[in-house]
Amino acid sequence: VTSPDTLDFGFDVPARPGMTEAEVLTPALVLDLAAFERNLGKMQDRADAAGMKLRPHGKMHKSPWVAERQLAFGATGICCQKVSEAEAFVRAGVLDVLVSNEVRQPAMLDRLARLARGAKVALCVDDPGGVEAAATAAFRQDATLRLLVEVDVGAGRCGVQTPDEAVALADMIRQSEGLRFAGIQAYHGAAQHLPDAATRKEAIASAAARLKPVLAALKAAGIPCPVVTGAGTGTFAHEAASGLWTELQCGSYAFMDADYTRAIGPEFEQALFVLTGVMSAPVPGRAVCDAGLKSLAVDSGLPLVSGVECVVYEGASDEHGTLSDPARQLKPGDKLRLIPGHCDPTVNLHDWIVGLRRGKVERLIRVAARGKSW
Ligand code: PLP
Ligand code: MN
C-alpha cells in the first residue's frame, strides 16, 4: 500500500500530517480522533457490560484503519454489507468478517469463498437456493463458508418468515460439505432511526417476539446456535437487555450524524464533519460554500453547521452549499465544519478521512472500500 506521504498534496490527498485544520483543503471529511475514540470505548463498554460481543459495521466507515481501532478496543470482528467491502478489509489484514447480507451472484460467492481460505468469513442466507449457491462456491474454491440464517424480525426486508423455514435452512447447511451453520442474523433496520424512544423499544420487543420461537425451534431440533447477531446504534440497548442476542452490529456510533443525534440524543459524540470553505458571499445574508451533493449525502436531511450560531445550510447543489448568514459572519476564505445528515453515504463520497487531534492533522485514513458496492 502506498504511504499517504508519497502522495501529492492537493491532487491525491487533501492534507498532510502536522497541518492545522485551517490548512486542510476543502471540501474534506474530517474526524475528531479523541471523540471517535471515546465513542469506541463507550460502545465496547456497553457490549462488555451486557456480556455480548461487538462486531461493528464496516459499511459505515469502509476503512481498515478504523476497523483495526475497533478491534483494538475489543471488537470480535467486523460486519460488512458487500463482498467487495469484505475483500478490502481482509486484504488490509482484518481477518474476521461477516457479510451481513444475502449474496447470490456465483462470481461473488466464489470470491468470498477464496477469501475464506485465509480469513474467517460468514454470510447470510434466507432460502435453500442461497445455501446451494454458497455450497457450490465453497466446493469450487475448496474453502469453508460460515452461514447465518437471516430471520425477518420486522424490518420487512430479507429473512425467513417462520421458525420452520429457519430450522430447515440450518439443517441443510449442516448437511452441506464446506458450509458451517454459524447462527442467526436478526437485524431490525427499520427500527434504528425511529425518532421516538418508546417506539424503538416496542419495535425491538416485537423483534424479540419473532426471534424467540426461532431459537426455541432450533433447540428443539437439537441444532446448536452459537451466535445471534443484530442491532444498530438506535436500538442496541434493547437487544442487549433481551438476553436473546449475543452480538451487536452497531456502525454509526463511531462517527455519528445529525439524523441519529436527533433520534437518540447526545450519548455518542459527533466525531465526523465535512470541512467546507466559503467561496463567496455575494449579497448580504448569503454565503456559498464548496460542499454540495458530491461531498455530503442529504437523504436524511441537510447538514447542520457546527459551532457558528445563526448560520444555516439551506440548499445543496452538485458543488455548492447555500448558507443563510443573517448576521454576516462569514467571508470568502473562511472554513467551517458541517455535521452530515447521514454518515454512511457521506463517507462513501470521499477517498480520505482527515484525522484531527488538538487542531492538527494526525493522520490520513484511507476509505479503502469506497465505491465497493458489488
Ligand atoms: N447491521 C446491519 C445488517 C445493517 O444494515 C446496519 C446499518 O444499516 C447496521 C447493522 C448498523 O447500523 P447503525 O449504523 O444504525 O448502527
Ligand atoms: Mn446508515
mmCIF file of C-alpha atoms and ligand atoms in Angstrom:
data_model
loop_
_atom_site.group_PDB
_atom_site.id
_atom_site.type_symbol
_atom_site.label_atom_id
_atom_site.label_comp_id
_atom_site.label_asym_id
_atom_site.label_seq_id
_atom_site.Cartn_x
_atom_site.Cartn_y
_atom_site.Cartn_z
ATOM 1 C CA VAL A 1 0.000 0.000 0.000
ATOM 2 C CA THR A 2 1.350 3.400 -0.977
ATOM 3 C CA SER A 3 2.069 5.626 2.004
ATOM 4 C CA PRO A 4 -0.005 8.814 2.001
ATOM 5 C CA ASP A 5 3.274 10.733 2.499
ATOM 6 C CA THR A 6 4.327 9.955 -1.080
ATOM 7 C CA LEU A 7 1.007 11.183 -2.478
ATOM 8 C CA ASP A 8 0.573 14.612 -3.980
ATOM 9 C CA PHE A 9 -0.968 17.156 -1.570
ATOM 10 C CA GLY A 10 -3.681 18.998 -3.453
ATOM 11 C CA PHE A 11 -4.248 16.266 -6.017
ATOM 12 C CA ASP A 12 -4.185 12.873 -4.270
ATOM 13 C CA VAL A 13 -4.729 13.993 -0.685
ATOM 14 C CA PRO A 14 -6.433 16.981 0.984
ATOM 15 C CA ALA A 15 -3.961 17.289 3.867
ATOM 16 C CA ARG A 16 -0.671 16.188 5.341
ATOM 17 C CA PRO A 17 0.079 15.185 8.925
ATOM 18 C CA GLY A 18 1.100 18.188 11.014
ATOM 19 C CA MET A 19 -1.035 20.733 9.140
ATOM 20 C CA THR A 20 -3.552 22.821 11.020
ATOM 21 C CA GLU A 21 -7.245 22.218 10.419
ATOM 22 C CA ALA A 22 -7.427 25.551 8.590
ATOM 23 C CA GLU A 23 -4.835 24.306 6.089
ATOM 24 C CA VAL A 24 -6.869 21.224 5.101
ATOM 25 C CA LEU A 25 -8.172 21.524 1.534
ATOM 26 C CA THR A 26 -11.934 21.636 1.246
ATOM 27 C CA PRO A 27 -14.327 20.023 0.968
ATOM 28 C CA ALA A 28 -12.824 17.251 3.126
ATOM 29 C CA LEU A 29 -14.085 14.661 5.548
ATOM 30 C CA VAL A 30 -12.513 15.263 8.963
ATOM 31 C CA LEU A 31 -12.628 13.097 12.087
ATOM 32 C CA ASP A 32 -12.154 14.310 15.649
ATOM 33 C CA LEU A 33 -9.993 11.393 16.812
ATOM 34 C CA ALA A 34 -10.498 11.967 20.542
ATOM 35 C CA ALA A 35 -14.312 11.960 20.173
ATOM 36 C CA PHE A 36 -14.078 8.902 17.896
ATOM 37 C CA GLU A 37 -12.024 7.013 20.500
ATOM 38 C CA ARG A 38 -14.468 7.928 23.273
ATOM 39 C CA ASN A 39 -17.307 6.561 21.109
ATOM 40 C CA LEU A 40 -15.422 3.297 20.534
ATOM 41 C CA GLY A 41 -14.739 2.913 24.253
ATOM 42 C CA LYS A 42 -18.325 3.670 25.220
ATOM 43 C CA MET A 43 -19.893 1.114 22.864
ATOM 44 C CA GLN A 44 -17.333 -1.556 23.770
ATOM 45 C CA ASP A 45 -18.100 -0.955 27.463
ATOM 46 C CA ARG A 46 -21.825 -1.325 26.762
ATOM 47 C CA ALA A 47 -21.249 -4.647 24.969
ATOM 48 C CA ASP A 48 -18.886 -5.919 27.692
ATOM 49 C CA ALA A 49 -21.343 -4.964 30.444
ATOM 50 C CA ALA A 50 -24.072 -6.980 28.686
ATOM 51 C CA GLY A 51 -21.734 -9.958 28.215
ATOM 52 C CA MET A 52 -22.005 -9.562 24.441
ATOM 53 C CA LYS A 53 -19.599 -9.417 21.533
ATOM 54 C CA LEU A 54 -19.326 -6.249 19.458
ATOM 55 C CA ARG A 55 -18.924 -6.646 15.692
ATOM 56 C CA PRO A 56 -19.089 -3.065 14.422
ATOM 57 C CA HIS A 57 -20.483 -2.427 10.961
ATOM 58 C CA GLY A 58 -17.756 -1.507 8.481
ATOM 59 C CA LYS A 59 -20.227 -0.365 5.818
ATOM 60 C CA MET A 60 -20.312 2.930 7.681
ATOM 61 C CA HIS A 61 -16.572 3.751 7.567
ATOM 62 C CA LYS A 62 -15.278 1.430 4.808
ATOM 63 C CA SER A 63 -11.846 1.908 6.314
ATOM 64 C CA PRO A 64 -9.489 -0.844 7.522
ATOM 65 C CA TRP A 65 -7.699 1.573 9.857
ATOM 66 C CA VAL A 66 -10.980 2.318 11.649
ATOM 67 C CA ALA A 67 -11.753 -1.416 11.834
ATOM 68 C CA GLU A 68 -8.336 -2.055 13.379
ATOM 69 C CA ARG A 69 -9.021 0.591 16.038
ATOM 70 C CA GLN A 70 -12.372 -1.093 16.795
ATOM 71 C CA LEU A 71 -10.628 -4.470 17.131
ATOM 72 C CA ALA A 72 -8.005 -2.891 19.402
ATOM 73 C CA PHE A 73 -10.826 -1.645 21.659
ATOM 74 C CA GLY A 74 -12.142 -5.222 21.926
ATOM 75 C CA ALA A 75 -14.394 -5.895 18.933
ATOM 76 C CA THR A 76 -14.617 -9.544 17.878
ATOM 77 C CA GLY A 77 -14.562 -8.849 14.128
ATOM 78 C CA ILE A 78 -16.412 -6.597 11.748
ATOM 79 C CA CYS A 79 -19.505 -6.638 9.587
ATOM 80 C CA CYS A 80 -19.674 -5.513 6.035
ATOM 81 C CA GLN A 81 -22.524 -5.466 3.595
ATOM 82 C CA LYS A 82 -20.842 -6.420 0.328
ATOM 83 C CA VAL A 83 -18.302 -8.981 -0.843
ATOM 84 C CA SER A 84 -16.055 -6.305 -2.358
ATOM 85 C CA GLU A 85 -16.055 -4.489 1.000
ATOM 86 C CA ALA A 86 -15.094 -7.720 2.749
ATOM 87 C CA GLU A 87 -12.197 -8.072 0.306
ATOM 88 C CA ALA A 88 -10.958 -4.559 1.057
ATOM 89 C CA PHE A 89 -10.926 -5.361 4.792
ATOM 90 C CA VAL A 90 -9.350 -8.807 4.525
ATOM 91 C CA ARG A 91 -6.643 -7.574 2.131
ATOM 92 C CA ALA A 92 -5.747 -4.967 4.751
ATOM 93 C CA GLY A 93 -5.466 -7.645 7.464
ATOM 94 C CA VAL A 94 -8.915 -7.591 9.109
ATOM 95 C CA LEU A 95 -9.388 -11.353 9.269
ATOM 96 C CA ASP A 96 -12.873 -11.897 10.746
ATOM 97 C CA VAL A 97 -15.675 -10.558 8.561
ATOM 98 C CA LEU A 98 -19.404 -11.141 8.415
ATOM 99 C CA VAL A 99 -21.194 -10.109 5.236
ATOM 100 C CA SER A 100 -24.487 -9.293 6.968
ATOM 101 C CA ASN A 101 -26.376 -9.777 3.752
ATOM 102 C CA GLU A 102 -27.507 -12.329 1.169
ATOM 103 C CA VAL A 103 -25.090 -12.963 -1.734
ATOM 104 C CA ARG A 104 -26.361 -14.721 -4.859
ATOM 105 C CA GLN A 105 -24.027 -13.875 -7.740
ATOM 106 C CA PRO A 106 -21.896 -17.019 -8.305
ATOM 107 C CA ALA A 107 -18.798 -14.990 -9.197
ATOM 108 C CA MET A 108 -19.061 -13.036 -5.938
ATOM 109 C CA LEU A 109 -19.665 -16.186 -3.888
ATOM 110 C CA ASP A 110 -16.507 -17.610 -5.481
ATOM 111 C CA ARG A 111 -14.576 -14.511 -4.434
ATOM 112 C CA LEU A 112 -15.947 -14.786 -0.908
ATOM 113 C CA ALA A 113 -15.013 -18.468 -0.732
ATOM 114 C CA ARG A 114 -11.463 -17.670 -1.882
ATOM 115 C CA LEU A 115 -11.289 -15.049 0.842
ATOM 116 C CA ALA A 116 -12.382 -17.681 3.370
ATOM 117 C CA ARG A 117 -9.208 -19.673 2.697
ATOM 118 C CA GLY A 118 -7.243 -17.053 4.656
ATOM 119 C CA ALA A 119 -9.830 -15.488 6.956
ATOM 120 C CA LYS A 120 -12.937 -16.230 8.988
ATOM 121 C CA VAL A 121 -15.751 -15.355 6.596
ATOM 122 C CA ALA A 122 -19.516 -15.545 7.106
ATOM 123 C CA LEU A 123 -22.576 -14.518 5.117
ATOM 124 C CA CYS A 124 -26.365 -14.649 5.391
ATOM 125 C CA VAL A 125 -28.926 -16.829 3.621
ATOM 126 C CA ASP A 126 -32.700 -16.851 3.635
ATOM 127 C CA ASP A 127 -33.597 -19.544 1.100
ATOM 128 C CA PRO A 128 -32.447 -23.025 0.014
ATOM 129 C CA GLY A 129 -31.068 -21.694 -3.287
ATOM 130 C CA GLY A 130 -28.737 -19.431 -1.319
ATOM 131 C CA VAL A 131 -27.412 -22.414 0.638
ATOM 132 C CA GLU A 132 -26.872 -24.374 -2.592
ATOM 133 C CA ALA A 133 -25.089 -21.461 -4.260
ATOM 134 C CA ALA A 134 -22.790 -20.994 -1.236
ATOM 135 C CA ALA A 135 -22.066 -24.739 -1.087
ATOM 136 C CA THR A 136 -21.180 -24.777 -4.788
ATOM 137 C CA ALA A 137 -18.746 -21.877 -4.325
ATOM 138 C CA ALA A 138 -17.191 -23.463 -1.223
ATOM 139 C CA PHE A 139 -16.700 -26.715 -3.158
ATOM 140 C CA ARG A 140 -15.230 -24.970 -6.233
ATOM 141 C CA GLN A 141 -12.796 -22.977 -4.096
ATOM 142 C CA ASP A 142 -12.022 -25.747 -1.619
ATOM 143 C CA ALA A 143 -12.983 -23.460 1.272
ATOM 144 C CA THR A 144 -15.319 -23.333 4.272
ATOM 145 C CA LEU A 145 -18.054 -20.704 4.428
ATOM 146 C CA ARG A 146 -19.956 -19.897 7.607
ATOM 147 C CA LEU A 147 -23.644 -19.249 7.038
ATOM 148 C CA LEU A 148 -26.097 -17.394 9.229
ATOM 149 C CA VAL A 149 -29.789 -17.809 8.618
ATOM 150 C CA GLU A 150 -31.381 -14.379 8.411
ATOM 151 C CA VAL A 151 -34.736 -14.007 10.159
ATOM 152 C CA ASP A 152 -37.041 -11.103 9.278
ATOM 153 C CA VAL A 153 -37.655 -9.641 12.728
ATOM 154 C CA GLY A 154 -39.875 -6.836 11.497
ATOM 155 C CA ALA A 155 -37.892 -4.779 9.001
ATOM 156 C CA GLY A 156 -39.807 -6.314 6.106
ATOM 157 C CA ARG A 157 -36.657 -6.734 4.055
ATOM 158 C CA CYS A 158 -34.692 -10.007 3.738
ATOM 159 C CA GLY A 159 -35.041 -13.003 6.048
ATOM 160 C CA VAL A 160 -37.111 -16.136 6.584
ATOM 161 C CA GLN A 161 -40.614 -15.651 7.956
ATOM 162 C CA THR A 162 -41.134 -18.762 10.117
ATOM 163 C CA PRO A 163 -39.233 -20.927 12.636
ATOM 164 C CA ASP A 164 -39.777 -23.960 10.364
ATOM 165 C CA GLU A 165 -38.002 -22.269 7.474
ATOM 166 C CA ALA A 166 -35.106 -21.318 9.763
ATOM 167 C CA VAL A 167 -34.711 -24.869 11.039
ATOM 168 C CA ALA A 168 -34.905 -26.320 7.523
ATOM 169 C CA LEU A 169 -32.140 -23.989 6.316
ATOM 170 C CA ALA A 170 -29.938 -24.629 9.350
ATOM 171 C CA ASP A 171 -30.377 -28.350 8.737
ATOM 172 C CA MET A 172 -29.492 -28.020 5.091
ATOM 173 C CA ILE A 173 -26.357 -26.002 5.958
ATOM 174 C CA ARG A 174 -25.260 -28.627 8.479
ATOM 175 C CA GLN A 175 -25.580 -31.330 5.833
ATOM 176 C CA SER A 176 -23.614 -29.417 3.194
ATOM 177 C CA GLU A 177 -19.924 -30.071 2.849
ATOM 178 C CA GLY A 178 -17.912 -26.859 3.000
ATOM 179 C CA LEU A 179 -20.573 -24.998 4.995
ATOM 180 C CA ARG A 180 -20.966 -24.351 8.736
ATOM 181 C CA PHE A 181 -24.126 -23.167 10.458
ATOM 182 C CA ALA A 182 -22.855 -20.094 12.330
ATOM 183 C CA GLY A 183 -26.085 -18.772 13.832
ATOM 184 C CA ILE A 184 -28.927 -16.316 13.275
ATOM 185 C CA GLN A 185 -28.874 -12.848 11.731
ATOM 186 C CA ALA A 186 -31.690 -10.795 13.307
ATOM 187 C CA TYR A 187 -31.354 -7.115 12.455
ATOM 188 C CA HIS A 188 -34.269 -4.694 12.643
ATOM 189 C CA GLY A 189 -33.134 -1.966 10.244
ATOM 190 C CA ALA A 190 -36.449 -0.113 10.195
ATOM 191 C CA ALA A 191 -36.310 0.494 13.959
ATOM 192 C CA GLN A 192 -32.928 2.213 14.152
ATOM 193 C CA HIS A 193 -33.706 5.822 13.241
ATOM 194 C CA LEU A 194 -37.259 5.997 14.633
ATOM 195 C CA PRO A 195 -37.429 9.410 16.321
ATOM 196 C CA ASP A 196 -39.323 8.234 19.392
ATOM 197 C CA ALA A 197 -37.516 6.181 22.072
ATOM 198 C CA ALA A 198 -40.645 4.303 23.170
ATOM 199 C CA THR A 199 -41.408 3.282 19.588
ATOM 200 C CA ARG A 200 -37.866 1.959 19.149
ATOM 201 C CA LYS A 201 -38.242 -0.070 22.342
ATOM 202 C CA GLU A 202 -41.573 -1.537 21.138
ATOM 203 C CA ALA A 203 -40.063 -2.410 17.764
ATOM 204 C CA ILE A 204 -37.293 -4.454 19.410
ATOM 205 C CA ALA A 205 -39.793 -6.106 21.792
ATOM 206 C CA SER A 206 -41.685 -7.231 18.710
ATOM 207 C CA ALA A 207 -38.422 -8.341 17.032
ATOM 208 C CA ALA A 208 -37.631 -10.415 20.138
ATOM 209 C CA ALA A 209 -41.108 -11.973 19.954
ATOM 210 C CA ARG A 210 -40.345 -13.111 16.395
ATOM 211 C CA LEU A 211 -36.841 -14.313 17.268
ATOM 212 C CA LYS A 212 -37.711 -16.323 20.376
ATOM 213 C CA PRO A 213 -39.701 -19.115 18.628
ATOM 214 C CA VAL A 214 -36.921 -19.451 16.038
ATOM 215 C CA LEU A 215 -34.335 -20.079 18.767
ATOM 216 C CA ALA A 216 -36.737 -22.471 20.523
ATOM 217 C CA ALA A 217 -37.316 -24.420 17.298
ATOM 218 C CA LEU A 218 -33.566 -24.766 16.686
ATOM 219 C CA LYS A 219 -33.138 -26.014 20.228
ATOM 220 C CA ALA A 220 -36.000 -28.489 19.855
ATOM 221 C CA ALA A 221 -34.380 -29.758 16.658
ATOM 222 C CA GLY A 222 -31.081 -30.239 18.502
ATOM 223 C CA ILE A 223 -29.256 -27.619 16.409
ATOM 224 C CA PRO A 224 -26.759 -25.539 18.398
ATOM 225 C CA CYS A 225 -26.936 -21.819 17.551
ATOM 226 C CA PRO A 226 -23.667 -20.215 18.638
ATOM 227 C CA VAL A 227 -24.396 -16.634 17.517
ATOM 228 C CA VAL A 228 -27.453 -14.365 17.391
ATOM 229 C CA THR A 229 -26.329 -11.116 15.803
ATOM 230 C CA GLY A 230 -28.036 -7.810 15.045
ATOM 231 C CA ALA A 231 -28.775 -4.334 16.463
ATOM 232 C CA GLY A 232 -27.672 -0.867 15.490
ATOM 233 C CA THR A 233 -26.863 2.421 17.177
ATOM 234 C CA GLY A 234 -30.549 3.277 17.664
ATOM 235 C CA THR A 235 -31.697 0.156 19.495
ATOM 236 C CA PHE A 236 -28.717 -1.838 20.813
ATOM 237 C CA ALA A 237 -29.628 -1.321 24.477
ATOM 238 C CA HIS A 238 -32.899 -3.203 23.901
ATOM 239 C CA GLU A 239 -31.295 -6.150 22.083
ATOM 240 C CA ALA A 240 -28.717 -6.258 24.880
ATOM 241 C CA ALA A 241 -31.412 -6.287 27.583
ATOM 242 C CA SER A 242 -33.424 -9.044 25.867
ATOM 243 C CA GLY A 243 -30.966 -11.846 26.645
ATOM 244 C CA LEU A 244 -31.586 -13.293 23.150
ATOM 245 C CA TRP A 245 -28.893 -11.641 21.081
ATOM 246 C CA THR A 246 -25.198 -12.463 21.607
ATOM 247 C CA GLU A 247 -23.578 -9.897 19.297
ATOM 248 C CA LEU A 248 -24.091 -6.204 18.426
ATOM 249 C CA GLN A 249 -23.545 -4.847 14.888
ATOM 250 C CA CYS A 250 -23.674 -1.103 15.561
ATOM 251 C CA GLY A 251 -21.987 1.088 12.964
ATOM 252 C CA SER A 252 -22.881 4.775 13.130
ATOM 253 C CA TYR A 253 -21.958 5.208 16.821
ATOM 254 C CA ALA A 254 -18.282 5.538 15.876
ATOM 255 C CA PHE A 255 -18.741 8.719 13.766
ATOM 256 C CA MET A 256 -22.409 9.744 14.314
ATOM 257 C CA ASP A 257 -24.557 12.080 12.206
ATOM 258 C CA ALA A 258 -27.255 14.732 12.591
ATOM 259 C CA ASP A 259 -30.148 12.338 11.980
ATOM 260 C CA TYR A 260 -29.046 9.877 14.660
ATOM 261 C CA THR A 261 -28.368 12.596 17.238
ATOM 262 C CA ARG A 262 -31.889 13.969 16.615
ATOM 263 C CA ALA A 263 -33.278 10.467 17.235
ATOM 264 C CA ILE A 264 -31.221 9.172 20.162
ATOM 265 C CA GLY A 265 -29.626 12.234 21.764
ATOM 266 C CA PRO A 266 -26.001 13.010 22.535
ATOM 267 C CA GLU A 267 -24.773 9.736 24.116
ATOM 268 C CA PHE A 268 -22.321 9.278 21.253
ATOM 269 C CA GLU A 269 -20.375 12.356 20.180
ATOM 270 C CA GLN A 270 -20.335 13.869 16.738
ATOM 271 C CA ALA A 271 -16.834 12.897 15.552
ATOM 272 C CA LEU A 272 -17.265 13.240 11.775
ATOM 273 C CA PHE A 273 -17.559 16.529 9.920
ATOM 274 C CA VAL A 274 -17.352 17.792 6.380
ATOM 275 C CA LEU A 275 -14.930 20.700 6.463
ATOM 276 C CA THR A 276 -16.052 23.260 3.917
ATOM 277 C CA GLY A 277 -14.703 26.565 2.681
ATOM 278 C CA VAL A 278 -16.693 29.711 1.973
ATOM 279 C CA MET A 279 -16.291 30.532 -1.742
ATOM 280 C CA SER A 280 -18.452 33.595 -1.995
ATOM 281 C CA ALA A 281 -20.645 35.968 -0.004
ATOM 282 C CA PRO A 282 -22.349 37.659 -2.939
ATOM 283 C CA VAL A 283 -25.146 39.521 -1.160
ATOM 284 C CA PRO A 284 -25.743 40.409 2.480
ATOM 285 C CA GLY A 285 -27.181 37.418 4.310
ATOM 286 C CA ARG A 286 -25.993 34.744 1.867
ATOM 287 C CA ALA A 287 -22.744 32.823 1.774
ATOM 288 C CA VAL A 288 -21.861 29.944 -0.532
ATOM 289 C CA CYS A 289 -19.615 27.054 0.490
ATOM 290 C CA ASP A 290 -17.809 24.370 -1.504
ATOM 291 C CA ALA A 291 -19.608 21.284 -0.081
ATOM 292 C CA GLY A 292 -22.660 20.168 -2.050
ATOM 293 C CA LEU A 293 -24.163 16.851 -3.095
ATOM 294 C CA LYS A 294 -20.799 15.432 -4.182
ATOM 295 C CA SER A 295 -19.364 15.675 -0.674
ATOM 296 C CA LEU A 296 -22.475 15.297 1.513
ATOM 297 C CA ALA A 297 -25.385 12.854 1.497
ATOM 298 C CA VAL A 298 -28.701 14.636 2.078
ATOM 299 C CA ASP A 299 -31.082 11.624 2.150
ATOM 300 C CA SER A 300 -31.622 12.156 5.906
ATOM 301 C CA GLY A 301 -31.723 15.940 5.810
ATOM 302 C CA LEU A 302 -29.354 18.813 5.108
ATOM 303 C CA PRO A 303 -26.181 19.136 7.168
ATOM 304 C CA LEU A 304 -26.050 21.233 10.316
ATOM 305 C CA VAL A 305 -23.452 23.956 10.755
ATOM 306 C CA SER A 306 -21.229 23.225 13.745
ATOM 307 C CA GLY A 307 -20.035 25.909 16.119
ATOM 308 C CA VAL A 308 -21.421 29.011 14.390
ATOM 309 C CA GLU A 309 -24.691 30.434 15.685
ATOM 310 C CA CYS A 310 -27.323 31.657 13.228
ATOM 311 C CA VAL A 311 -25.721 30.198 10.094
ATOM 312 C CA VAL A 312 -27.952 27.623 8.367
ATOM 313 C CA TYR A 313 -27.140 25.317 5.452
ATOM 314 C CA GLU A 314 -30.202 25.854 3.286
ATOM 315 C CA GLY A 315 -29.590 24.220 -0.058
ATOM 316 C CA ALA A 316 -27.259 21.756 -1.740
ATOM 317 C CA SER A 317 -26.424 21.612 -5.436
ATOM 318 C CA ASP A 318 -23.704 19.462 -7.015
ATOM 319 C CA GLU A 319 -20.709 21.536 -5.930
ATOM 320 C CA HIS A 320 -22.227 24.331 -3.841
ATOM 321 C CA GLY A 321 -23.900 24.720 -0.495
ATOM 322 C CA THR A 322 -26.014 27.799 0.137
ATOM 323 C CA LEU A 323 -25.827 29.225 3.647
ATOM 324 C CA SER A 324 -28.071 31.814 5.182
ATOM 325 C CA ASP A 325 -25.959 34.176 7.260
ATOM 326 C CA PRO A 326 -28.232 36.946 8.518
ATOM 327 C CA ALA A 327 -25.563 38.347 10.861
ATOM 328 C CA ARG A 328 -22.985 38.451 8.004
ATOM 329 C CA GLN A 329 -20.432 36.445 9.985
ATOM 330 C CA LEU A 330 -18.895 34.631 7.023
ATOM 331 C CA LYS A 331 -16.464 35.888 4.410
ATOM 332 C CA PRO A 332 -14.821 34.114 1.481
ATOM 333 C CA GLY A 333 -11.885 32.010 2.623
ATOM 334 C CA ASP A 334 -13.450 31.089 5.970
ATOM 335 C CA LYS A 335 -13.717 27.402 6.812
ATOM 336 C CA LEU A 336 -16.450 25.742 8.816
ATOM 337 C CA ARG A 337 -17.484 22.281 9.953
ATOM 338 C CA LEU A 338 -20.716 20.718 8.750
ATOM 339 C CA ILE A 339 -22.414 17.794 10.518
ATOM 340 C CA PRO A 340 -23.660 15.403 7.810
ATOM 341 C CA GLY A 341 -27.274 14.227 7.950
ATOM 342 C CA HIS A 342 -26.263 10.585 7.351
ATOM 343 C CA CYS A 343 -22.746 9.278 7.928
ATOM 344 C CA ASP A 344 -22.671 6.078 5.773
ATOM 345 C CA PRO A 345 -23.399 7.553 2.330
ATOM 346 C CA THR A 346 -21.368 10.676 3.152
ATOM 347 C CA VAL A 347 -18.215 8.663 3.887
ATOM 348 C CA ASN A 348 -18.690 6.780 0.602
ATOM 349 C CA LEU A 349 -18.198 10.078 -1.268
ATOM 350 C CA HIS A 350 -14.620 10.554 -0.026
ATOM 351 C CA ASP A 351 -11.274 8.840 -0.638
ATOM 352 C CA TRP A 352 -9.765 10.085 2.619
ATOM 353 C CA ILE A 353 -10.763 10.912 6.159
ATOM 354 C CA VAL A 354 -8.504 13.513 7.755
ATOM 355 C CA GLY A 355 -7.882 12.534 11.387
ATOM 356 C CA LEU A 356 -7.543 15.588 13.677
ATOM 357 C CA ARG A 357 -6.334 15.950 17.244
ATOM 358 C CA ARG A 358 -5.968 19.247 19.097
ATOM 359 C CA GLY A 359 -6.444 21.230 15.887
ATOM 360 C CA LYS A 360 -3.713 19.411 13.948
ATOM 361 C CA VAL A 361 -3.812 16.696 11.299
ATOM 362 C CA GLU A 362 -2.613 13.472 12.948
ATOM 363 C CA ARG A 363 -3.188 11.056 10.086
ATOM 364 C CA LEU A 364 -4.855 10.407 6.766
ATOM 365 C CA ILE A 365 -7.277 7.490 6.851
ATOM 366 C CA ARG A 366 -7.957 5.775 3.550
ATOM 367 C CA VAL A 367 -11.590 4.920 2.731
ATOM 368 C CA ALA A 368 -10.331 1.756 1.078
ATOM 369 C CA ALA A 369 -13.754 0.273 0.350
ATOM 370 C CA ARG A 370 -15.175 3.490 -1.067
ATOM 371 C CA GLY A 371 -17.411 2.619 -4.007
ATOM 372 C CA LYS A 372 -17.094 -1.126 -3.326
ATOM 373 C CA SER A 373 -20.795 -1.816 -3.761
ATOM 374 C CA TRP A 374 -20.948 -5.174 -5.528
HETATM 375 N N1 PLP B 1 -26.392 -4.310 10.806
HETATM 376 C C1 PLP B 1 -26.904 -4.248 9.564
HETATM 377 C C2 PLP B 1 -27.289 -5.510 8.872
HETATM 378 C C3 PLP B 1 -27.065 -3.002 8.931
HETATM 379 O O1 PLP B 1 -27.582 -2.951 7.697
HETATM 380 C C4 PLP B 1 -26.674 -1.814 9.616
HETATM 381 C C5 PLP B 1 -26.872 -0.491 9.027
HETATM 382 O O2 PLP B 1 -27.699 -0.232 8.210
HETATM 383 C C6 PLP B 1 -26.113 -1.936 10.888
HETATM 384 C C7 PLP B 1 -26.002 -3.191 11.462
HETATM 385 C C8 PLP B 1 -25.570 -0.756 11.661
HETATM 386 O O3 PLP B 1 -26.481 0.158 11.986
HETATM 387 P P1 PLP B 1 -26.194 1.607 12.566
HETATM 388 O O4 PLP B 1 -25.338 2.376 11.613
HETATM 389 O O5 PLP B 1 -27.558 2.117 12.615
HETATM 390 O O6 PLP B 1 -25.545 1.456 13.880
HETATM 391 MN MN MN B 2 -26.926 4.487 7.968
#
